[in-house]
PDB file of N, CA and C in Angstrom:
ATOM      1  N   MET A   1      92.390  94.661 110.682  1.00  0.00           N
ATOM      2  CA  MET A   1      92.203  94.073 112.407  1.00  0.00           C
ATOM      3  C   MET A   1      91.980  93.239 112.003  1.00  0.00           C
ATOM      4  N   GLU A   2      92.875  91.939 112.887  1.00  0.00           N
ATOM      5  CA  GLU A   2      92.691  90.757 112.840  1.00  0.00           C
ATOM      6  C   GLU A   2      91.178  90.466 114.077  1.00  0.00           C
ATOM      7  N   ASN A   3      90.657  88.966 112.863  1.00  0.00           N
ATOM      8  CA  ASN A   3      88.864  88.449 114.112  1.00  0.00           C
ATOM      9  C   ASN A   3      89.681  87.757 114.731  1.00  0.00           C
ATOM     10  N   LYS A   4      88.377  87.787 115.538  1.00  0.00           N
ATOM     11  CA  LYS A   4      88.836  87.320 117.681  1.00  0.00           C
ATOM     12  C   LYS A   4      89.271  86.061 117.252  1.00  0.00           C
ATOM     13  N   GLN A   5      89.004  85.059 116.004  1.00  0.00           N
ATOM     14  CA  GLN A   5      89.718  83.372 115.694  1.00  0.00           C
ATOM     15  C   GLN A   5      90.897  84.083 116.227  1.00  0.00           C
ATOM     16  N   GLU A   6      91.993  84.752 115.323  1.00  0.00           N
ATOM     17  CA  GLU A   6      92.739  85.063 114.787  1.00  0.00           C
ATOM     18  C   GLU A   6      93.659  85.166 116.008  1.00  0.00           C
ATOM     19  N   LEU A   7      93.212  86.017 116.707  1.00  0.00           N
ATOM     20  CA  LEU A   7      93.581  86.953 117.763  1.00  0.00           C
ATOM     21  C   LEU A   7      93.597  86.338 118.855  1.00  0.00           C
ATOM     22  N   MET A   8      93.094  85.581 118.951  1.00  0.00           N
ATOM     23  CA  MET A   8      92.725  84.311 120.594  1.00  0.00           C
ATOM     24  C   MET A   8      94.123  83.648 119.894  1.00  0.00           C
ATOM     25  N   HIS A   9      94.333  83.016 118.537  1.00  0.00           N
ATOM     26  CA  HIS A   9      95.351  81.665 118.451  1.00  0.00           C
ATOM     27  C   HIS A   9      96.604  82.648 118.925  1.00  0.00           C
ATOM     28  N   ARG A  10      96.937  83.930 118.530  1.00  0.00           N
ATOM     29  CA  ARG A  10      98.201  84.421 118.480  1.00  0.00           C
ATOM     30  C   ARG A  10      98.529  84.914 120.130  1.00  0.00           C
ATOM     31  N   LEU A  11      97.468  85.198 120.780  1.00  0.00           N
ATOM     32  CA  LEU A  11      97.713  85.308 122.109  1.00  0.00           C
ATOM     33  C   LEU A  11      97.606  84.448 122.851  1.00  0.00           C
ATOM     34  N   LYS A  12      97.481  83.066 122.593  1.00  0.00           N
ATOM     35  CA  LYS A  12      97.823  81.585 122.743  1.00  0.00           C
ATOM     36  C   LYS A  12      99.286  81.835 122.745  1.00  0.00           C
ATOM     37  N   GLU A  13     100.021  81.918 121.226  1.00  0.00           N
ATOM     38  CA  GLU A  13     101.346  81.851 120.976  1.00  0.00           C
ATOM     39  C   GLU A  13     102.325  82.309 121.907  1.00  0.00           C
ATOM     40  N   GLN A  14     101.198  84.153 122.038  1.00  0.00           N
ATOM     41  CA  GLN A  14     101.912  85.073 123.010  1.00  0.00           C
ATOM     42  C   GLN A  14     102.437  84.393 124.667  1.00  0.00           C
ATOM     43  N   ILE A  15     100.859  84.367 125.244  1.00  0.00           N
ATOM     44  CA  ILE A  15     101.168  83.642 126.516  1.00  0.00           C
ATOM     45  C   ILE A  15     102.038  82.665 126.764  1.00  0.00           C
ATOM     46  N   ILE A  16     102.410  81.304 125.751  1.00  0.00           N
ATOM     47  CA  ILE A  16     103.279  79.975 125.977  1.00  0.00           C
ATOM     48  C   ILE A  16     104.344  80.965 126.019  1.00  0.00           C
ATOM     49  N   LYS A  17     104.677  81.898 125.116  1.00  0.00           N
ATOM     50  CA  LYS A  17     106.210  82.666 124.744  1.00  0.00           C
ATOM     51  C   LYS A  17     106.665  83.464 126.208  1.00  0.00           C
ATOM     52  N   GLN A  18     105.627  84.385 126.498  1.00  0.00           N
ATOM     53  CA  GLN A  18     105.672  85.294 127.224  1.00  0.00           C
ATOM     54  C   GLN A  18     106.600  84.234 128.883  1.00  0.00           C
ATOM     55  N   LEU A  19     105.238  83.431 128.935  1.00  0.00           N
ATOM     56  CA  LEU A  19     105.607  82.767 130.526  1.00  0.00           C
ATOM     57  C   LEU A  19     106.390  80.845 130.308  1.00  0.00           C
ATOM     58  N   LYS A  20     106.766  81.189 129.398  1.00  0.00           N
ATOM     59  CA  LYS A  20     107.932  80.317 128.810  1.00  0.00           C
ATOM     60  C   LYS A  20     107.048  79.029 129.280  1.00  0.00           C
ATOM     61  N   LEU A  21     105.422  78.644 128.908  1.00  0.00           N
ATOM     62  CA  LEU A  21     105.255  77.469 128.830  1.00  0.00           C
ATOM     63  C   LEU A  21     105.315  76.319 128.299  1.00  0.00           C
ATOM     64  N   ASN A  22     106.820  75.976 127.777  1.00  0.00           N
ATOM     65  CA  ASN A  22     107.655  74.896 127.100  1.00  0.00           C
ATOM     66  C   ASN A  22     106.892  73.896 126.045  1.00  0.00           C
ATOM     67  N   ASP A  23     106.128  73.470 127.688  1.00  0.00           N
ATOM     68  CA  ASP A  23     104.965  72.100 127.491  1.00  0.00           C
ATOM     69  C   ASP A  23     104.169  71.962 127.058  1.00  0.00           C
ATOM     70  N   LYS A  24     103.678  73.382 126.767  1.00  0.00           N
ATOM     71  CA  LYS A  24     102.283  73.419 126.388  1.00  0.00           C
ATOM     72  C   LYS A  24     102.314  73.874 124.500  1.00  0.00           C
ATOM     73  N   LYS A  25     100.875  74.113 123.710  1.00  0.00           N
ATOM     74  CA  LYS A  25     101.078  74.390 122.345  1.00  0.00           C
ATOM     75  C   LYS A  25      99.772  75.339 122.705  1.00  0.00           C
ATOM     76  N   PRO A  26      99.632  76.026 121.748  1.00  0.00           N
ATOM     77  CA  PRO A  26      98.129  76.981 121.773  1.00  0.00           C
ATOM     78  C   PRO A  26      96.969  75.841 121.818  1.00  0.00           C
ATOM     79  N   GLU A  27      97.088  74.798 121.097  1.00  0.00           N
ATOM     80  CA  GLU A  27      95.922  73.448 121.141  1.00  0.00           C
ATOM     81  C   GLU A  27      95.788  73.816 122.158  1.00  0.00           C
ATOM     82  N   ASP A  28      96.316  73.321 123.376  1.00  0.00           N
ATOM     83  CA  ASP A  28      96.246  72.919 124.926  1.00  0.00           C
ATOM     84  C   ASP A  28      95.394  73.793 125.394  1.00  0.00           C
ATOM     85  N   ILE A  29      95.085  74.852 124.967  1.00  0.00           N
ATOM     86  CA  ILE A  29      94.630  76.227 125.722  1.00  0.00           C
ATOM     87  C   ILE A  29      93.307  76.515 125.304  1.00  0.00           C
ATOM     88  N   GLY A  30      92.112  76.162 125.743  1.00  0.00           N
ATOM     89  CA  GLY A  30      90.764  76.559 125.687  1.00  0.00           C
ATOM     90  C   GLY A  30      90.742  78.059 125.205  1.00  0.00           C
ATOM     91  N   ASP A  31      89.783  77.944 124.421  1.00  0.00           N
ATOM     92  CA  ASP A  31      89.189  79.567 124.549  1.00  0.00           C
ATOM     93  C   ASP A  31      88.920  80.395 125.560  1.00  0.00           C
ATOM     94  N   HIS A  32      88.151  79.024 126.172  1.00  0.00           N
ATOM     95  CA  HIS A  32      87.394  80.089 127.547  1.00  0.00           C
ATOM     96  C   HIS A  32      87.697  78.971 128.846  1.00  0.00           C
ATOM     97  N   ASP A  33      88.904  78.201 128.623  1.00  0.00           N
ATOM     98  CA  ASP A  33      89.456  77.436 129.839  1.00  0.00           C
ATOM     99  C   ASP A  33      90.070  78.973 130.618  1.00  0.00           C
ATOM    100  N   PRO A  34      89.794  78.814 132.315  1.00  0.00           N
ATOM    101  CA  PRO A  34      90.585  80.137 132.779  1.00  0.00           C
ATOM    102  C   PRO A  34      91.797  79.463 132.333  1.00  0.00           C
ATOM    103  N   LEU A  35      92.358  81.148 132.879  1.00  0.00           N
ATOM    104  CA  LEU A  35      93.741  81.132 132.727  1.00  0.00           C
ATOM    105  C   LEU A  35      94.791  80.601 134.054  1.00  0.00           C
ATOM    106  N   PHE A  36      93.718  80.806 135.228  1.00  0.00           N
ATOM    107  CA  PHE A  36      94.368  80.533 136.738  1.00  0.00           C
ATOM    108  C   PHE A  36      93.578  79.956 137.637  1.00  0.00           C
ATOM    109  N   VAL A  37      94.932  79.130 138.675  1.00  0.00           N
ATOM    110  CA  VAL A  37      94.485  77.849 139.374  1.00  0.00           C
ATOM    111  C   VAL A  37      93.810  77.000 138.974  1.00  0.00           C
ATOM    112  N   GLU A  38      92.878  76.868 138.471  1.00  0.00           N
ATOM    113  CA  GLU A  38      92.162  75.408 137.837  1.00  0.00           C
ATOM    114  C   GLU A  38      92.436  74.611 136.490  1.00  0.00           C
ATOM    115  N   GLY A  39      92.703  76.186 136.058  1.00  0.00           N
ATOM    116  CA  GLY A  39      92.618  76.382 134.513  1.00  0.00           C
ATOM    117  C   GLY A  39      94.319  75.971 133.835  1.00  0.00           C
ATOM    118  N   LEU A  40      94.785  76.969 133.139  1.00  0.00           N
ATOM    119  CA  LEU A  40      95.869  76.672 133.165  1.00  0.00           C
ATOM    120  C   LEU A  40      97.492  76.535 134.191  1.00  0.00           C
ATOM    121  N   GLY A  41      96.541  77.392 135.215  1.00  0.00           N
ATOM    122  CA  GLY A  41      97.768  76.975 136.566  1.00  0.00           C
ATOM    123  C   GLY A  41      98.328  77.976 136.794  1.00  0.00           C
ATOM    124  N   LEU A  42      97.723  79.399 136.060  1.00  0.00           N
ATOM    125  CA  LEU A  42      98.905  80.514 136.772  1.00  0.00           C
ATOM    126  C   LEU A  42      98.511  80.978 138.078  1.00  0.00           C
ATOM    127  N   ASP A  43     100.154  81.651 138.074  1.00  0.00           N
ATOM    128  CA  ASP A  43      99.915  82.618 139.586  1.00  0.00           C
ATOM    129  C   ASP A  43      99.297  83.803 139.294  1.00  0.00           C
ATOM    130  N   SER A  44     100.050  85.154 140.666  1.00  0.00           N
ATOM    131  CA  SER A  44      99.720  86.145 140.484  1.00  0.00           C
ATOM    132  C   SER A  44     101.535  86.774 139.784  1.00  0.00           C
ATOM    133  N   ILE A  45     102.725  85.887 139.887  1.00  0.00           N
ATOM    134  CA  ILE A  45     103.604  86.647 138.643  1.00  0.00           C
ATOM    135  C   ILE A  45     103.390  86.695 137.662  1.00  0.00           C
ATOM    136  N   ASP A  46     102.675  85.410 137.307  1.00  0.00           N
ATOM    137  CA  ASP A  46     101.898  85.250 135.379  1.00  0.00           C
ATOM    138  C   ASP A  46     101.461  86.487 134.734  1.00  0.00           C
ATOM    139  N   ALA A  47     100.396  87.321 135.947  1.00  0.00           N
ATOM    140  CA  ALA A  47      99.216  87.843 135.892  1.00  0.00           C
ATOM    141  C   ALA A  47      99.944  89.047 135.226  1.00  0.00           C
ATOM    142  N   LEU A  48     100.942  89.042 136.437  1.00  0.00           N
ATOM    143  CA  LEU A  48     101.829  90.188 136.035  1.00  0.00           C
ATOM    144  C   LEU A  48     102.957  90.578 134.473  1.00  0.00           C
ATOM    145  N   GLU A  49     103.276  89.288 133.714  1.00  0.00           N
ATOM    146  CA  GLU A  49     103.552  89.292 132.735  1.00  0.00           C
ATOM    147  C   GLU A  49     102.109  89.152 131.953  1.00  0.00           C
ATOM    148  N   LEU A  50     101.463  89.179 132.143  1.00  0.00           N
ATOM    149  CA  LEU A  50     100.358  88.732 131.243  1.00  0.00           C
ATOM    150  C   LEU A  50     100.030  90.439 131.157  1.00  0.00           C
ATOM    151  N   ILE A  51      99.830  91.549 132.279  1.00  0.00           N
ATOM    152  CA  ILE A  51     100.201  92.975 132.415  1.00  0.00           C
ATOM    153  C   ILE A  51     101.162  93.818 131.108  1.00  0.00           C
ATOM    154  N   VAL A  52     102.557  92.885 131.148  1.00  0.00           N
ATOM    155  CA  VAL A  52     103.669  93.252 130.430  1.00  0.00           C
ATOM    156  C   VAL A  52     102.798  93.211 129.004  1.00  0.00           C
ATOM    157  N   LEU A  53     102.554  91.845 128.811  1.00  0.00           N
ATOM    158  CA  LEU A  53     102.571  91.005 127.399  1.00  0.00           C
ATOM    159  C   LEU A  53     100.911  92.372 126.883  1.00  0.00           C
ATOM    160  N   LEU A  54     100.217  92.602 127.580  1.00  0.00           N
ATOM    161  CA  LEU A  54      99.740  93.647 127.234  1.00  0.00           C
ATOM    162  C   LEU A  54      99.804  94.934 126.484  1.00  0.00           C
ATOM    163  N   GLN A  55     100.849  95.125 127.519  1.00  0.00           N
ATOM    164  CA  GLN A  55     101.622  96.503 127.265  1.00  0.00           C
ATOM    165  C   GLN A  55     102.320  96.518 126.073  1.00  0.00           C
ATOM    166  N   GLN A  56     102.878  95.692 125.671  1.00  0.00           N
ATOM    167  CA  GLN A  56     104.249  96.006 124.762  1.00  0.00           C
ATOM    168  C   GLN A  56     103.665  95.142 123.451  1.00  0.00           C
ATOM    169  N   GLU A  57     102.775  94.436 123.105  1.00  0.00           N
ATOM    170  CA  GLU A  57     102.160  94.007 122.720  1.00  0.00           C
ATOM    171  C   GLU A  57     100.901  94.462 121.533  1.00  0.00           C
ATOM    172  N   TYR A  58      99.971  95.412 123.019  1.00  0.00           N
ATOM    173  CA  TYR A  58      98.522  95.869 122.446  1.00  0.00           C
ATOM    174  C   TYR A  58      98.318  96.781 122.794  1.00  0.00           C
ATOM    175  N   ASN A  59      99.915  98.186 123.643  1.00  0.00           N
ATOM    176  CA  ASN A  59     100.023  99.142 124.329  1.00  0.00           C
ATOM    177  C   ASN A  59      98.278  99.588 124.679  1.00  0.00           C
ATOM    178  N   ILE A  60      97.762  98.334 125.557  1.00  0.00           N
ATOM    179  CA  ILE A  60      96.773  98.551 126.497  1.00  0.00           C
ATOM    180  C   ILE A  60      97.265  98.553 127.778  1.00  0.00           C
ATOM    181  N   LYS A  61      97.213  99.137 128.701  1.00  0.00           N
ATOM    182  CA  LYS A  61      96.584  99.281 130.057  1.00  0.00           C
ATOM    183  C   LYS A  61      96.218  99.104 130.658  1.00  0.00           C
ATOM    184  N   LEU A  62      95.812  97.829 131.376  1.00  0.00           N
ATOM    185  CA  LEU A  62      94.547  98.449 132.575  1.00  0.00           C
ATOM    186  C   LEU A  62      94.961  99.493 133.513  1.00  0.00           C
ATOM    187  N   LYS A  63      93.448  99.557 133.633  1.00  0.00           N
ATOM    188  CA  LYS A  63      92.990 100.893 134.396  1.00  0.00           C
ATOM    189  C   LYS A  63      93.292 100.703 135.743  1.00  0.00           C
ATOM    190  N   ASN A  64      92.768  99.541 136.561  1.00  0.00           N
ATOM    191  CA  ASN A  64      92.933  98.948 138.163  1.00  0.00           C
ATOM    192  C   ASN A  64      92.993  97.364 138.025  1.00  0.00           C
ATOM    193  N   ALA A  65      94.024  96.881 139.174  1.00  0.00           N
ATOM    194  CA  ALA A  65      94.113  95.769 139.678  1.00  0.00           C
ATOM    195  C   ALA A  65      92.721  94.795 139.396  1.00  0.00           C
ATOM    196  N   GLU A  66      91.398  95.064 139.881  1.00  0.00           N
ATOM    197  CA  GLU A  66      90.337  95.100 139.982  1.00  0.00           C
ATOM    198  C   GLU A  66      89.983  94.287 138.443  1.00  0.00           C
ATOM    199  N   GLU A  67      90.178  95.144 137.509  1.00  0.00           N
ATOM    200  CA  GLU A  67      89.942  94.512 136.110  1.00  0.00           C
ATOM    201  C   GLU A  67      90.405  93.647 135.601  1.00  0.00           C
ATOM    202  N   GLY A  68      91.573  93.426 135.754  1.00  0.00           N
ATOM    203  CA  GLY A  68      92.982  92.158 135.854  1.00  0.00           C
ATOM    204  C   GLY A  68      92.152  90.783 135.845  1.00  0.00           C
ATOM    205  N   GLN A  69      91.287  90.644 136.547  1.00  0.00           N
ATOM    206  CA  GLN A  69      90.671  89.752 137.039  1.00  0.00           C
ATOM    207  C   GLN A  69      89.575  89.265 136.086  1.00  0.00           C
ATOM    208  N   ASP A  70      89.342  90.368 135.744  1.00  0.00           N
ATOM    209  CA  ASP A  70      87.852  90.112 134.621  1.00  0.00           C
ATOM    210  C   ASP A  70      88.527  89.412 133.053  1.00  0.00           C
ATOM    211  N   VAL A  71      89.728  90.561 132.883  1.00  0.00           N
ATOM    212  CA  VAL A  71      90.434  90.752 131.828  1.00  0.00           C
ATOM    213  C   VAL A  71      91.302  88.904 131.330  1.00  0.00           C
ATOM    214  N   PHE A  72      91.884  89.031 132.457  1.00  0.00           N
ATOM    215  CA  PHE A  72      92.316  87.248 132.353  1.00  0.00           C
ATOM    216  C   PHE A  72      91.954  85.924 132.898  1.00  0.00           C
ATOM    217  N   ARG A  73      90.182  86.260 132.736  1.00  0.00           N
ATOM    218  CA  ARG A  73      89.988  85.441 133.141  1.00  0.00           C
ATOM    219  C   ARG A  73      90.355  84.334 132.321  1.00  0.00           C
ATOM    220  N   SER A  74      89.772  84.467 130.649  1.00  0.00           N
ATOM    221  CA  SER A  74      90.615  83.336 130.030  1.00  0.00           C
ATOM    222  C   SER A  74      91.171  84.167 128.500  1.00  0.00           C
ATOM    223  N   VAL A  75      91.572  83.364 127.439  1.00  0.00           N
ATOM    224  CA  VAL A  75      91.811  83.820 126.141  1.00  0.00           C
ATOM    225  C   VAL A  75      91.071  84.573 125.739  1.00  0.00           C
ATOM    226  N   SER A  76      90.304  83.767 125.891  1.00  0.00           N
ATOM    227  CA  SER A  76      88.716  84.039 125.471  1.00  0.00           C
ATOM    228  C   SER A  76      88.242  85.972 125.548  1.00  0.00           C
ATOM    229  N   THR A  77      88.328  86.431 127.380  1.00  0.00           N
ATOM    230  CA  THR A  77      87.872  87.572 127.710  1.00  0.00           C
ATOM    231  C   THR A  77      89.437  88.955 127.552  1.00  0.00           C
ATOM    232  N   MET A  78      90.462  87.977 127.197  1.00  0.00           N
ATOM    233  CA  MET A  78      91.427  89.049 126.798  1.00  0.00           C
ATOM    234  C   MET A  78      91.411  89.123 125.691  1.00  0.00           C
ATOM    235  N   ALA A  79      90.921  88.500 124.653  1.00  0.00           N
ATOM    236  CA  ALA A  79      90.643  89.056 122.762  1.00  0.00           C
ATOM    237  C   ALA A  79      90.085  90.195 123.125  1.00  0.00           C
ATOM    238  N   ASP A  80      88.656  89.872 123.609  1.00  0.00           N
ATOM    239  CA  ASP A  80      87.529  90.528 123.725  1.00  0.00           C
ATOM    240  C   ASP A  80      87.538  91.892 124.277  1.00  0.00           C
ATOM    241  N   TYR A  81      88.875  92.261 125.531  1.00  0.00           N
ATOM    242  CA  TYR A  81      89.202  93.391 126.004  1.00  0.00           C
ATOM    243  C   TYR A  81      90.296  94.014 124.807  1.00  0.00           C
ATOM    244  N   ILE A  82      91.096  93.387 124.471  1.00  0.00           N
ATOM    245  CA  ILE A  82      92.270  93.636 123.299  1.00  0.00           C
ATOM    246  C   ILE A  82      91.375  94.655 122.397  1.00  0.00           C
ATOM    247  N   LEU A  83      90.440  93.670 121.935  1.00  0.00           N
ATOM    248  CA  LEU A  83      89.451  94.034 120.118  1.00  0.00           C
ATOM    249  C   LEU A  83      88.765  95.906 120.905  1.00  0.00           C
ATOM    250  N   ASP A  84      88.292  95.474 122.306  1.00  0.00           N
ATOM    251  CA  ASP A  84      87.495  96.800 122.894  1.00  0.00           C
ATOM    252  C   ASP A  84      88.364  97.866 122.744  1.00  0.00           C
ATOM    253  N   HIS A  85      89.473  97.685 123.225  1.00  0.00           N
ATOM    254  CA  HIS A  85      90.703  98.824 123.348  1.00  0.00           C
ATOM    255  C   HIS A  85      91.649  98.868 122.433  1.00  0.00           C
ATOM    256  N   GLN A  86      91.413  98.342 121.054  1.00  0.00           N
ATOM    257  CA  GLN A  86      92.229  98.992 120.018  1.00  0.00           C
ATOM    258  C   GLN A  86      91.883  99.928 118.982  1.00  0.00           C
ATOM    259  N   VAL A  87      90.873 100.212 119.380  1.00  0.00           N
ATOM    260  CA  VAL A  87      89.686 100.739 118.526  1.00  0.00           C
ATOM    261  C   VAL A  87      90.495 101.914 118.198  1.00  0.00           C
ATOM    262  N   ASN A  88      90.647 102.700 119.500  1.00  0.00           N
ATOM    263  CA  ASN A  88      91.542 104.150 119.197  1.00  0.00           C
ATOM    264  C   ASN A  88      92.895 103.988 118.453  1.00  0.00           C
ATOM    265  N   SER A  89      93.181 102.589 118.548  1.00  0.00           N
ATOM    266  CA  SER A  89      94.979 102.781 118.584  1.00  0.00           C
ATOM    267  C   SER A  89      95.526 102.922 117.255  1.00  0.00           C
TER     268      SER A  89
END
């Protein structure tokens, strides 16, 4: 299992690829920067893409939409969620 730093770097690469943020590099996304609105500027359509990313890459499904607000707050919160839910995979 990879550590959180490695996972966050891979997540940044996956977010850039999944959301086609071709003008961004992993270094442009801070570990704790907000992903939506004032941070990376993602919207609700992008949130759906992130849900798909979690399902396809990590075999993790969110329990409900409210959970997504906490999970997708930043790359760090996404990594924490993945690490917490990969224990049984």
